[in-house]
Amino acid sequence: MANPKIAILEADIDAARCKGQHHTASTLVKKYQRKYFPDGSALEYLVSGEAAIHIAIAGKKDTATYDSDEADSQKSFALNSIRVSRNSVSEAISLLTQAVAKSNDAPVVQIWIQAHTLLAWIEFLCGTGSVSADALSRLNSLPKIEFEAIPPTAGNYAKIMWIMKKVLLGWGYLDRKDEKSACESFVDASTSVVAMMNKHNLLNISSPDTDPWLIWAEESIYKAALLTLRHGSIENANDLIAQYIKLVENTPTSHSPARKASIIGTHIRMLIKSTLNTPILPFSRIPHPTIRFNASPTLMKEFKIHLSNYEKIVTSLLKFPRAEDQTDLEKLRTDHIVEVYDWWTMFEASTVEDEAKGDQMERHFRLLDVRFFF
């Protein structure tokens, strides 16, 4: 019969990992080893190895230019920019290699899978932004356990690691220009993320930048949405975009602003395209005498909500647009700010069905504010 005290400690370790509290998990696992497994255990090496990775990447921020991602072009998508030296993760590699050996002896299948997944992540962190052919092969050779088949005894963190494995596979395929396989990996992960979202309290994420579930869930849905849109499935892409917006709607503007700019900007363009054949851009061209953006009140409300969020995000990415000596990225971000005012003008000058005169006057005053400010 299993020792209930061991089960309780394992549950505490799992809960700490789920919250991204890897130092706490490492402390607990040392107690676990000292009291119950003096010769070492697969779980001890796994958790300690993962904690060592997070020590190596502490303080490093992902600065990838996701807002330059475009679904309607053939340009490669941005990948996570965090990099470390192999020397800084040598302890992690040693510990995870021991976790693999110990779990092979047990065998503890879920720990074995997680150790290999973390070793593949190290390959990405130490490389030039690619998952090596060996790492990709290793991930593909792992047992094909479906998300729903992960046993409850493996803990909730095993589900996060399953999503992480799918994201790493997607990164590997993108690096090899195999967008079809990458899309399949990201969609697989995002399907499981959406299922988890219905059970996960999104309002209870206190540290979004370090929450493991949010980090890997966000990357999976983000890439799945843009790849799905690029390859022609507009309806599925719309669903994924809606899920992404739901996932991050309670996070601060400073969390993943470039990803948010890419997805919300794409969503607004799709809303406009569903109403107009050709977007009207008053600031970019000669103004039209009449702006016919006739949409339902529901669509207009959605457009306004997303445009307000988009404005906050793009202005946070480029607070002081410069006229000269701009980099290509600064030019793109300046274009996004101009785009915001184009859209506000179109929105405020549009025709709204059954609109009260007072509301109409208020919109026209806001239009004057927009034009004066610009």
Short mmCIF file of C-alpha atoms in Angstrom, two decimals:
data_model
loop_
_atom_site.label_atom_id
_atom_site.label_comp_id
_atom_site.label_asym_id
_atom_site.label_seq_id
_atom_site.Cartn_x
_atom_site.Cartn_y
_atom_site.Cartn_z
CA MET A 1 0.00 0.00 0.00
CA ALA A 2 1.32 3.47 -0.96
CA ASN A 3 2.50 5.69 1.85
CA PRO A 4 -0.10 8.52 2.17
CA LYS A 5 2.58 10.93 3.41
CA ILE A 6 4.55 10.41 0.19
CA ALA A 7 1.39 11.07 -1.85
CA ILE A 8 0.75 14.33 0.04
CA LEU A 9 4.33 15.54 -0.48
CA GLU A 10 4.21 14.63 -4.18
CA ALA A 11 0.97 16.64 -4.49
CA ASP A 12 2.64 19.64 -2.83
CA ILE A 13 5.59 19.37 -5.24
CA ASP A 14 3.20 19.21 -8.20
CA ALA A 15 1.23 22.24 -6.96
CA ALA A 16 4.45 24.29 -6.60
CA ARG A 17 5.51 23.40 -10.15
CA CYS A 18 2.08 24.36 -11.49
CA LYS A 19 2.48 27.83 -9.94
CA GLY A 20 5.99 28.27 -11.34
CA GLN A 21 7.45 28.10 -7.83
CA HIS A 22 10.43 26.00 -8.84
CA HIS A 23 12.59 26.95 -5.86
CA THR A 24 9.80 25.79 -3.52
CA ALA A 25 9.39 22.57 -5.51
CA SER A 26 13.16 21.98 -5.32
CA THR A 27 13.12 22.48 -1.53
CA LEU A 28 10.20 20.08 -1.13
CA VAL A 29 11.80 17.44 -3.31
CA LYS A 30 14.95 17.51 -1.18
CA LYS A 31 12.77 16.74 1.83
CA TYR A 32 11.12 13.99 -0.25
CA GLN A 33 14.53 12.48 -1.07
CA ARG A 34 15.89 12.82 2.47
CA LYS A 35 12.91 11.17 4.17
CA TYR A 36 11.87 8.51 1.67
CA PHE A 37 14.45 8.01 -1.10
CA PRO A 38 17.98 8.46 0.32
CA ASP A 39 19.51 6.89 -2.80
CA GLY A 40 17.81 9.44 -5.04
CA SER A 41 14.66 9.22 -7.15
CA ALA A 42 13.54 10.08 -10.67
CA LEU A 43 11.23 12.81 -9.32
CA GLU A 44 14.05 14.41 -7.32
CA TYR A 45 16.36 14.63 -10.35
CA LEU A 46 13.53 15.86 -12.60
CA VAL A 47 12.37 18.69 -10.31
CA SER A 48 15.93 19.73 -9.39
CA GLY A 49 16.91 19.74 -13.08
CA GLU A 50 13.95 21.90 -14.01
CA ALA A 51 14.74 24.32 -11.16
CA ALA A 52 18.31 24.58 -12.50
CA ILE A 53 16.95 25.62 -15.93
CA HIS A 54 14.87 28.37 -14.35
CA ILE A 55 17.89 29.64 -12.42
CA ALA A 56 19.75 29.92 -15.74
CA ILE A 57 16.95 31.89 -17.46
CA ALA A 58 16.06 34.05 -14.43
CA GLY A 59 15.86 37.72 -15.37
CA LYS A 60 15.88 37.04 -19.12
CA LYS A 61 12.86 38.36 -21.04
CA ASP A 62 11.43 37.15 -24.31
CA THR A 63 11.88 40.11 -26.67
CA ALA A 64 10.76 38.39 -29.88
CA THR A 65 8.97 40.79 -32.26
CA TYR A 66 5.69 38.89 -32.45
CA ASP A 67 3.84 42.01 -33.62
CA SER A 68 5.66 41.68 -36.95
CA ASP A 69 4.04 38.26 -37.52
CA GLU A 70 1.66 38.28 -40.46
CA ALA A 71 -0.67 35.43 -41.32
CA ASP A 72 -1.12 36.66 -44.91
CA SER A 73 2.57 36.56 -45.85
CA GLN A 74 5.18 33.83 -46.22
CA LYS A 75 7.52 35.40 -43.67
CA SER A 76 8.67 33.10 -40.85
CA PHE A 77 6.99 33.57 -37.49
CA ALA A 78 8.98 34.93 -34.54
CA LEU A 79 10.23 32.40 -31.99
CA ASN A 80 11.03 32.79 -28.30
CA SER A 81 14.24 34.85 -27.97
CA ILE A 82 15.56 33.67 -24.57
CA ARG A 83 19.03 32.10 -24.93
CA VAL A 84 21.55 30.71 -22.42
CA SER A 85 25.04 29.24 -22.61
CA ARG A 86 25.39 25.48 -22.41
CA ASN A 87 27.71 25.90 -19.46
CA SER A 88 24.96 27.66 -17.46
CA VAL A 89 22.65 24.63 -17.84
CA SER A 90 25.26 21.89 -17.42
CA GLU A 91 23.90 21.00 -13.97
CA ALA A 92 20.36 20.82 -15.37
CA ILE A 93 21.51 18.50 -18.16
CA SER A 94 23.26 16.22 -15.65
CA LEU A 95 20.24 16.06 -13.32
CA LEU A 96 17.74 15.44 -16.14
CA THR A 97 19.96 12.73 -17.63
CA GLN A 98 19.87 11.02 -14.22
CA ALA A 99 16.09 11.45 -14.14
CA VAL A 100 15.88 9.63 -17.48
CA ALA A 101 18.05 6.78 -16.14
CA LYS A 102 16.09 6.47 -12.90
CA SER A 103 12.70 6.57 -14.61
CA ASN A 104 13.83 3.91 -17.07
CA ASP A 105 14.61 1.68 -14.12
CA ALA A 106 11.27 2.32 -12.39
CA PRO A 107 9.77 2.72 -15.01
CA VAL A 108 8.04 6.03 -14.32
CA VAL A 109 6.78 6.88 -17.79
CA GLN A 110 5.52 10.42 -17.14
CA ILE A 111 8.77 11.47 -15.46
CA TRP A 112 10.75 9.92 -18.33
CA ILE A 113 8.69 11.93 -20.86
CA GLN A 114 9.05 15.15 -18.87
CA ALA A 115 12.83 14.76 -18.53
CA HIS A 116 13.22 14.29 -22.30
CA THR A 117 10.95 17.30 -22.93
CA LEU A 118 13.05 19.52 -20.66
CA LEU A 119 16.26 18.32 -22.35
CA ALA A 120 14.74 19.30 -25.71
CA TRP A 121 13.90 22.74 -24.30
CA ILE A 122 17.55 23.11 -23.24
CA GLU A 123 18.57 22.36 -26.85
CA PHE A 124 16.38 25.27 -27.96
CA LEU A 125 17.66 27.64 -25.24
CA CYS A 126 21.31 26.86 -26.05
CA GLY A 127 20.93 27.00 -29.81
CA THR A 128 20.25 29.77 -32.27
CA GLY A 129 16.52 29.52 -31.84
CA SER A 130 16.05 26.05 -33.22
CA VAL A 131 15.23 22.65 -31.83
CA SER A 132 17.98 20.37 -33.08
CA ALA A 133 17.21 17.42 -35.32
CA ASP A 134 18.23 15.09 -32.49
CA ALA A 135 15.90 16.84 -30.03
CA LEU A 136 13.04 16.78 -32.53
CA SER A 137 13.64 13.09 -33.16
CA ARG A 138 13.72 12.44 -29.40
CA LEU A 139 10.39 14.23 -28.88
CA ASN A 140 8.79 12.31 -31.73
CA SER A 141 10.04 9.01 -30.32
CA LEU A 142 8.37 9.55 -26.93
CA PRO A 143 5.27 7.45 -26.18
CA LYS A 144 2.21 8.89 -27.94
CA ILE A 145 0.05 9.40 -24.86
CA GLU A 146 -3.05 11.49 -25.54
CA PHE A 147 -3.75 14.44 -23.27
CA GLU A 148 -6.92 12.84 -21.90
CA ALA A 149 -5.01 9.63 -21.11
CA ILE A 150 -2.58 11.27 -18.68
CA PRO A 151 -3.33 9.49 -15.40
CA PRO A 152 -4.49 11.62 -12.42
CA THR A 153 -1.61 10.17 -10.40
CA ALA A 154 0.83 12.00 -12.74
CA GLY A 155 -0.42 15.35 -11.38
CA ASN A 156 -1.61 18.49 -13.17
CA TYR A 157 1.90 19.55 -14.12
CA ALA A 158 2.17 16.54 -16.43
CA LYS A 159 -0.57 18.20 -18.52
CA ILE A 160 1.40 21.44 -18.73
CA MET A 161 4.46 19.45 -19.81
CA TRP A 162 2.37 17.72 -22.50
CA ILE A 163 1.45 21.13 -23.93
CA MET A 164 5.10 22.22 -23.67
CA LYS A 165 6.20 19.14 -25.63
CA LYS A 166 3.73 19.98 -28.42
CA VAL A 167 4.94 23.59 -28.54
CA LEU A 168 8.58 22.47 -28.77
CA LEU A 169 7.63 20.13 -31.62
CA GLY A 170 5.91 23.06 -33.34
CA TRP A 171 9.02 25.23 -32.94
CA GLY A 172 11.14 22.44 -34.41
CA TYR A 173 8.89 22.08 -37.45
CA LEU A 174 8.77 25.86 -37.99
CA ASP A 175 12.56 25.93 -37.96
CA ARG A 176 12.49 23.36 -40.78
CA LYS A 177 9.87 25.34 -42.75
CA ASP A 178 7.34 22.54 -42.25
CA GLU A 179 4.36 24.72 -41.39
CA LYS A 180 1.80 21.97 -41.91
CA SER A 181 3.34 19.74 -39.21
CA ALA A 182 3.92 22.79 -36.98
CA CYS A 183 0.27 23.78 -37.32
CA GLU A 184 -0.84 20.26 -36.34
CA SER A 185 1.33 20.37 -33.19
CA PHE A 186 0.11 23.79 -32.11
CA VAL A 187 -3.53 22.94 -32.84
CA ASP A 188 -3.20 19.70 -30.82
CA ALA A 189 -1.84 21.71 -27.90
CA SER A 190 -4.41 24.49 -28.22
CA THR A 191 -7.31 22.00 -28.26
CA SER A 192 -6.16 20.71 -24.87
CA VAL A 193 -5.57 24.26 -23.62
CA VAL A 194 -9.14 25.27 -24.46
CA ALA A 195 -10.41 22.21 -22.60
CA MET A 196 -8.31 23.23 -19.58
CA MET A 197 -9.46 26.86 -19.78
CA ASN A 198 -12.96 25.78 -18.80
CA LYS A 199 -11.55 24.36 -15.54
CA HIS A 200 -8.67 26.79 -14.94
CA ASN A 201 -9.42 29.97 -12.98
CA LEU A 202 -7.95 32.60 -15.31
CA LEU A 203 -8.61 35.31 -12.71
CA ASN A 204 -6.38 33.48 -10.24
CA ILE A 205 -3.13 33.89 -12.20
CA SER A 206 -1.15 36.20 -9.91
CA SER A 207 2.10 36.27 -11.93
CA PRO A 208 1.26 35.87 -15.64
CA ASP A 209 4.88 36.30 -16.78
CA THR A 210 6.02 33.28 -14.74
CA ASP A 211 2.90 31.10 -14.72
CA PRO A 212 3.92 27.90 -16.61
CA TRP A 213 0.43 27.04 -17.78
CA LEU A 214 -0.21 30.52 -19.19
CA ILE A 215 3.24 30.70 -20.85
CA TRP A 216 2.84 27.48 -22.84
CA ALA A 217 -0.93 27.81 -23.35
CA GLU A 218 -0.52 31.30 -24.80
CA GLU A 219 2.23 30.27 -27.20
CA SER A 220 0.24 27.27 -28.42
CA ILE A 221 -2.97 29.20 -29.18
CA TYR A 222 -1.08 32.17 -30.63
CA LYS A 223 0.85 30.06 -33.15
CA ALA A 224 -2.17 27.82 -33.87
CA ALA A 225 -4.36 30.84 -34.69
CA LEU A 226 -1.90 32.49 -37.11
CA LEU A 227 -0.86 29.24 -38.82
CA THR A 228 -4.49 28.17 -39.19
CA LEU A 229 -5.35 31.55 -40.71
CA ARG A 230 -2.34 31.44 -43.03
CA HIS A 231 -3.40 28.06 -44.38
CA GLY A 232 -6.95 29.05 -45.19
CA SER A 233 -9.19 27.90 -42.35
CA ILE A 234 -10.75 31.26 -41.45
CA GLU A 235 -13.55 29.83 -39.27
CA ASN A 236 -11.15 27.78 -37.14
CA ALA A 237 -8.75 30.71 -36.94
CA ASN A 238 -11.56 32.95 -35.68
CA ASP A 239 -12.32 30.46 -32.91
CA LEU A 240 -8.65 30.30 -31.88
CA ILE A 241 -8.31 34.10 -31.91
CA ALA A 242 -11.36 34.37 -29.65
CA GLN A 243 -9.83 31.80 -27.27
CA TYR A 244 -6.50 33.67 -27.22
CA ILE A 245 -8.24 36.94 -26.36
CA LYS A 246 -10.19 35.18 -23.60
CA LEU A 247 -6.98 33.65 -22.25
CA VAL A 248 -5.13 36.97 -21.87
CA GLU A 249 -7.99 39.44 -21.29
CA ASN A 250 -7.31 39.70 -17.53
CA THR A 251 -3.54 40.12 -17.86
CA PRO A 252 -1.92 43.58 -17.66
CA THR A 253 -1.03 45.49 -20.85
CA SER A 254 2.65 44.85 -20.10
CA HIS A 255 2.16 41.07 -20.43
CA SER A 256 3.02 39.81 -23.95
CA PRO A 257 2.18 43.12 -25.67
CA ALA A 258 3.71 42.10 -29.01
CA ARG A 259 1.66 38.87 -29.21
CA LYS A 260 -1.50 40.73 -28.21
CA ALA A 261 -0.85 43.39 -30.86
CA SER A 262 -0.48 40.71 -33.53
CA ILE A 263 -3.64 38.80 -32.58
CA ILE A 264 -5.94 41.74 -31.77
CA GLY A 265 -4.77 43.65 -34.85
CA THR A 266 -5.48 40.58 -36.99
CA HIS A 267 -8.92 40.23 -35.37
CA ILE A 268 -9.83 43.87 -36.07
CA ARG A 269 -8.75 43.55 -39.71
CA MET A 270 -10.94 40.46 -40.04
CA LEU A 271 -13.91 42.33 -38.50
CA ILE A 272 -13.45 45.17 -40.99
CA LYS A 273 -13.03 42.76 -43.89
CA SER A 274 -16.29 41.05 -42.96
CA THR A 275 -18.05 44.44 -43.31
CA LEU A 276 -16.07 46.14 -46.10
CA ASN A 277 -14.48 44.83 -49.27
CA THR A 278 -11.77 47.49 -49.01
CA PRO A 279 -10.80 49.08 -45.67
CA ILE A 280 -11.15 52.87 -45.67
CA LEU A 281 -8.01 54.54 -44.33
CA PRO A 282 -8.71 58.29 -43.97
CA PHE A 283 -5.27 59.19 -42.60
CA SER A 284 -3.39 57.13 -45.17
CA ARG A 285 -5.26 58.32 -48.25
CA ILE A 286 -7.45 61.21 -49.43
CA PRO A 287 -10.51 61.11 -47.16
CA HIS A 288 -13.68 59.71 -48.67
CA PRO A 289 -16.69 62.05 -48.77
CA THR A 290 -18.79 59.34 -47.12
CA ILE A 291 -17.54 56.54 -44.90
CA ARG A 292 -19.92 53.63 -45.17
CA PHE A 293 -19.03 51.28 -42.36
CA ASN A 294 -22.49 49.98 -41.65
CA ALA A 295 -22.29 47.21 -39.07
CA SER A 296 -24.66 45.75 -36.53
CA PRO A 297 -24.63 47.33 -33.03
CA THR A 298 -23.14 44.10 -31.67
CA LEU A 299 -20.27 44.18 -34.16
CA MET A 300 -19.70 47.89 -33.53
CA LYS A 301 -19.48 47.26 -29.77
CA GLU A 302 -16.95 44.45 -30.31
CA PHE A 303 -14.95 46.62 -32.69
CA LYS A 304 -14.76 49.46 -30.15
CA ILE A 305 -13.68 47.18 -27.27
CA HIS A 306 -10.88 45.57 -29.26
CA LEU A 307 -9.74 48.85 -30.83
CA SER A 308 -9.43 50.46 -27.37
CA ASN A 309 -7.24 47.54 -26.21
CA TYR A 310 -5.23 47.58 -29.43
CA GLU A 311 -4.50 51.30 -29.04
CA LYS A 312 -3.15 50.79 -25.49
CA ILE A 313 -0.93 47.92 -26.64
CA VAL A 314 0.59 49.47 -29.79
CA THR A 315 1.31 52.77 -28.03
CA SER A 316 3.02 50.85 -25.20
CA LEU A 317 5.28 49.15 -27.76
CA LEU A 318 6.33 52.45 -29.36
CA LYS A 319 5.76 55.32 -26.97
CA PHE A 320 7.64 57.98 -28.93
CA PRO A 321 7.34 57.50 -32.73
CA ARG A 322 10.28 59.09 -34.55
CA ALA A 323 10.21 60.62 -38.01
CA GLU A 324 13.85 59.87 -38.83
CA ASP A 325 16.36 57.06 -38.34
CA GLN A 326 13.70 54.47 -37.65
CA THR A 327 14.45 50.77 -37.72
CA ASP A 328 12.17 48.55 -39.80
CA LEU A 329 10.46 47.41 -36.59
CA GLU A 330 9.92 51.01 -35.43
CA LYS A 331 8.43 51.85 -38.83
CA LEU A 332 6.06 48.89 -38.54
CA ARG A 333 5.02 49.92 -35.03
CA THR A 334 4.51 53.51 -36.18
CA ASP A 335 2.27 52.18 -38.98
CA HIS A 336 0.24 50.31 -36.37
CA ILE A 337 -0.32 53.55 -34.42
CA VAL A 338 -1.42 55.36 -37.61
CA GLU A 339 -3.68 52.39 -38.31
CA VAL A 340 -5.37 52.91 -34.93
CA TYR A 341 -6.34 56.46 -35.86
CA ASP A 342 -7.53 55.34 -39.29
CA TRP A 343 -9.81 52.84 -37.60
CA TRP A 344 -11.06 55.28 -34.95
CA THR A 345 -11.95 57.77 -37.70
CA MET A 346 -13.77 55.08 -39.66
CA PHE A 347 -15.58 53.93 -36.52
CA GLU A 348 -16.64 57.36 -35.24
CA ALA A 349 -17.78 58.56 -38.70
CA SER A 350 -19.70 55.39 -39.49
CA THR A 351 -23.42 54.86 -39.67
CA VAL A 352 -25.03 53.06 -36.74
CA GLU A 353 -28.48 51.59 -37.17
CA ASP A 354 -31.22 53.19 -34.98
CA GLU A 355 -28.68 55.36 -33.15
CA ALA A 356 -30.01 58.09 -30.86
CA LYS A 357 -29.14 61.67 -31.83
CA GLY A 358 -27.28 62.23 -28.55
CA ASP A 359 -25.08 59.17 -29.15
CA GLN A 360 -24.46 60.33 -32.72
CA MET A 361 -23.32 63.77 -31.53
CA GLU A 362 -21.04 62.19 -28.93
CA ARG A 363 -19.40 60.05 -31.61
CA HIS A 364 -18.81 63.08 -33.81
CA PHE A 365 -17.21 64.99 -30.93
CA ARG A 366 -14.92 61.99 -30.34
CA LEU A 367 -14.02 62.07 -34.03
CA LEU A 368 -12.92 65.71 -33.67
CA ASP A 369 -10.79 64.69 -30.66
CA VAL A 370 -9.15 61.92 -32.68
CA ARG A 371 -8.34 64.19 -35.61
CA PHE A 372 -7.10 67.02 -33.37
CA PHE A 373 -4.89 64.67 -31.34
CA PHE A 374 -3.38 63.08 -34.45
#
